[in-house]
Short mmCIF file of C-alpha atoms in Angstrom, two decimals:
data_model
loop_
_atom_site.label_atom_id
_atom_site.label_comp_id
_atom_site.label_asym_id
_atom_site.label_seq_id
_atom_site.Cartn_x
_atom_site.Cartn_y
_atom_site.Cartn_z
CA MET H 1 2.33 3.15 42.78
CA ASP H 2 1.21 6.57 43.99
CA PRO H 3 -2.56 6.54 44.75
CA LYS H 4 -2.89 9.65 42.56
CA HIS H 5 -1.88 7.63 39.51
CA ILE H 6 -4.31 4.86 40.37
CA HIS H 7 -7.08 7.44 40.78
CA PHE H 8 -6.48 8.96 37.35
CA MET H 9 -6.09 5.53 35.72
CA ASN H 10 -9.42 4.48 37.19
CA ILE H 11 -11.08 7.56 35.64
CA ALA H 12 -9.75 6.58 32.20
CA ALA H 13 -10.68 2.93 32.67
CA GLN H 14 -14.20 3.67 33.93
CA MET H 15 -14.82 5.99 30.98
CA SER H 16 -13.67 3.26 28.59
CA ARG H 17 -16.15 0.81 30.10
CA GLU H 18 -19.06 3.27 30.07
CA LYS H 19 -18.49 4.45 26.50
CA MET H 20 -17.97 0.89 25.26
CA ALA H 21 -21.25 -0.12 26.91
CA ASP H 22 -22.94 2.86 25.21
CA GLY H 23 -21.77 1.57 21.80
CA GLU H 24 -19.24 4.35 21.21
CA GLY H 25 -16.39 2.00 20.27
CA GLY H 26 -13.75 -0.32 21.70
CA PRO H 27 -12.65 -0.66 25.34
CA PHE H 28 -10.23 2.25 25.45
CA GLY H 29 -10.22 5.48 27.45
CA ALA H 30 -7.66 8.20 28.09
CA ILE H 31 -7.34 11.41 30.06
CA ILE H 32 -4.76 14.19 29.99
CA VAL H 33 -3.75 15.58 33.38
CA TRP H 34 -1.94 18.85 33.99
CA ASN H 35 -1.21 20.13 37.51
CA ASP H 36 -3.34 17.30 38.91
CA LYS H 37 -6.40 18.41 36.92
CA VAL H 38 -8.06 16.62 34.02
CA ILE H 39 -7.80 18.92 31.02
CA GLY H 40 -8.78 16.46 28.30
CA GLN H 41 -10.56 13.18 27.93
CA GLY H 42 -11.20 10.75 25.13
CA TRP H 43 -12.61 7.34 24.47
CA ASN H 44 -12.48 5.12 21.44
CA GLN H 45 -14.90 6.47 18.83
CA VAL H 46 -13.66 4.64 15.74
CA THR H 47 -16.96 2.91 14.97
CA SER H 48 -19.34 5.60 16.23
CA ARG H 49 -17.63 8.41 14.27
CA PHE H 50 -16.57 6.26 11.32
CA ASP H 51 -13.06 7.58 11.94
CA PRO H 52 -10.11 5.15 12.16
CA SER H 53 -8.04 7.86 13.86
CA ALA H 54 -10.54 8.41 16.71
CA HIS H 55 -8.59 6.39 19.25
CA ALA H 56 -8.99 7.38 22.90
CA GLU H 57 -5.55 8.97 23.12
CA ILE H 58 -6.00 11.01 19.94
CA VAL H 59 -9.41 12.26 21.07
CA ALA H 60 -8.01 13.14 24.52
CA ILE H 61 -5.09 15.03 22.97
CA ARG H 62 -7.43 16.99 20.69
CA ASN H 63 -9.68 17.77 23.65
CA ALA H 64 -6.78 18.92 25.87
CA CYS H 65 -5.19 21.03 23.14
CA ASP H 66 -8.53 22.70 22.48
CA HIS H 67 -8.95 23.32 26.22
CA LEU H 68 -5.51 24.95 26.47
CA GLN H 69 -5.70 26.56 23.01
CA ASN H 70 -2.20 25.23 22.38
CA PHE H 71 -0.73 22.41 20.30
CA SER H 72 1.82 21.59 23.02
CA LEU H 73 0.89 19.59 26.09
CA LYS H 74 4.34 19.89 27.67
CA GLY H 75 3.97 19.55 31.41
CA ALA H 76 0.98 17.22 31.12
CA VAL H 77 0.70 13.43 31.35
CA ILE H 78 -1.66 10.93 29.76
CA TYR H 79 -3.42 8.07 31.51
CA THR H 80 -4.68 5.50 29.06
CA SER H 81 -6.42 2.22 29.70
CA CYS H 82 -4.13 0.44 27.22
CA GLU H 83 -0.59 0.78 25.92
CA PRO H 84 -0.78 3.22 23.01
CA CYS H 85 -0.70 1.94 19.44
CA PRO H 86 1.94 3.34 17.07
CA MET H 87 -0.41 6.08 15.79
CA CYS H 88 -1.25 7.21 19.31
CA LEU H 89 2.36 7.00 20.41
CA GLY H 90 3.25 9.33 17.53
CA ALA H 91 0.52 11.79 18.56
CA ILE H 92 1.68 11.66 22.18
CA TRP H 93 5.22 12.36 21.00
CA TRP H 94 4.15 15.33 18.85
CA ALA H 95 1.96 16.71 21.66
CA ARG H 96 5.06 16.59 23.88
CA LEU H 97 3.37 14.92 26.82
CA ASP H 98 5.77 14.29 29.72
CA SER H 99 4.71 10.74 30.64
CA ILE H 100 2.46 7.88 29.61
CA TYR H 101 0.68 5.83 32.26
CA TYR H 102 -1.07 2.78 30.83
CA SER H 103 -2.90 -0.22 32.24
CA ASN H 104 -3.42 -3.03 29.72
CA SER H 105 -0.49 -4.03 27.52
CA ARG H 106 -0.40 -4.35 23.73
CA GLU H 107 -0.34 -8.12 24.27
CA ASP H 108 -3.56 -7.87 26.30
CA ALA H 109 -5.13 -5.89 23.45
CA ALA H 110 -3.98 -8.46 20.88
CA GLN H 111 -5.75 -11.20 22.83
CA ILE H 112 -9.10 -9.46 22.27
CA GLY H 113 -8.57 -8.64 18.59
CA PHE H 114 -6.60 -5.37 18.66
CA ASP H 115 -3.20 -6.53 17.41
CA ASP H 116 -0.78 -3.78 16.39
CA ALA H 117 2.26 -6.05 16.09
CA GLU H 118 2.33 -5.83 12.30
CA ILE H 119 2.22 -2.02 12.42
CA TYR H 120 5.20 -1.96 14.79
CA LYS H 121 7.08 -4.19 12.30
CA GLU H 122 5.96 -2.12 9.31
CA VAL H 123 7.38 1.10 10.74
CA SER H 124 10.84 -0.43 11.02
CA ARG H 125 10.88 -1.77 7.43
CA ALA H 126 12.49 0.09 4.55
CA THR H 127 9.85 1.89 2.50
CA SER H 128 10.51 -0.47 -0.41
CA GLU H 129 9.65 -3.47 1.79
CA ARG H 130 6.39 -2.22 3.30
CA HIS H 131 3.10 -4.03 2.75
CA ILE H 132 1.28 -0.90 1.59
CA PRO H 133 3.30 0.34 -1.40
CA MET H 134 4.97 3.70 -0.85
CA ILE H 135 5.72 5.41 -4.14
CA ARG H 136 7.56 8.71 -4.23
CA CYS H 137 5.89 11.22 -6.53
CA GLU H 138 7.98 14.37 -6.54
CA SER H 139 6.30 17.73 -7.03
CA GLU H 140 7.84 21.13 -7.62
CA ASN H 141 4.98 22.68 -5.61
CA ALA H 142 5.78 20.41 -2.67
CA LYS H 143 9.46 21.40 -2.88
CA LEU H 144 8.47 25.08 -3.03
CA ALA H 145 6.37 24.70 0.12
CA MET H 146 9.42 23.36 1.98
CA GLU H 147 11.62 26.15 0.68
CA GLU H 148 9.04 28.81 1.56
CA TRP H 149 8.67 27.37 5.07
CA LYS H 150 12.44 27.46 5.55
CA ARG H 151 12.47 31.19 4.70
CA LYS H 152 9.23 32.09 6.52
CA GLU H 153 10.10 34.56 9.27
CA ASP H 154 6.86 34.30 11.27
CA LYS H 155 6.63 30.50 11.37
CA ILE H 156 5.65 28.76 14.58
CA LEU H 157 7.83 25.73 15.13
CA TYR H 158 6.23 22.62 16.50
#
């Protein structure tokens, strides 16, 4: 492995340890790197911010996007101390990051109480078979929003 990758991974991992020790949240840290420079960082803040979406990767993506003033992180990579959960993987996908470097696996995380296996299964189930009921509630206003977006000439695709 290129020493550069180990260097950046160690930054993410050290941050995870420091912030966990400070009581910020679980043992997870992430940085976003673009042109060999850290442009965003995040650590798990679920319990300190009372926000279930404040995973390290999400926080790092928000931080990097704010830094660049852009919703796209194309050309950048993420270093995260643990394999991303399904929510974080979705955010990484939508942010268009080029690569994911991770240290601990999802199995390692499961062994300390962070088991996402059921979420991975849930995503592949038909909506009618999911554990949290998903009930379609059609709305004319919602349909209008889609139609208006389709016709909107100044839309910014993402």
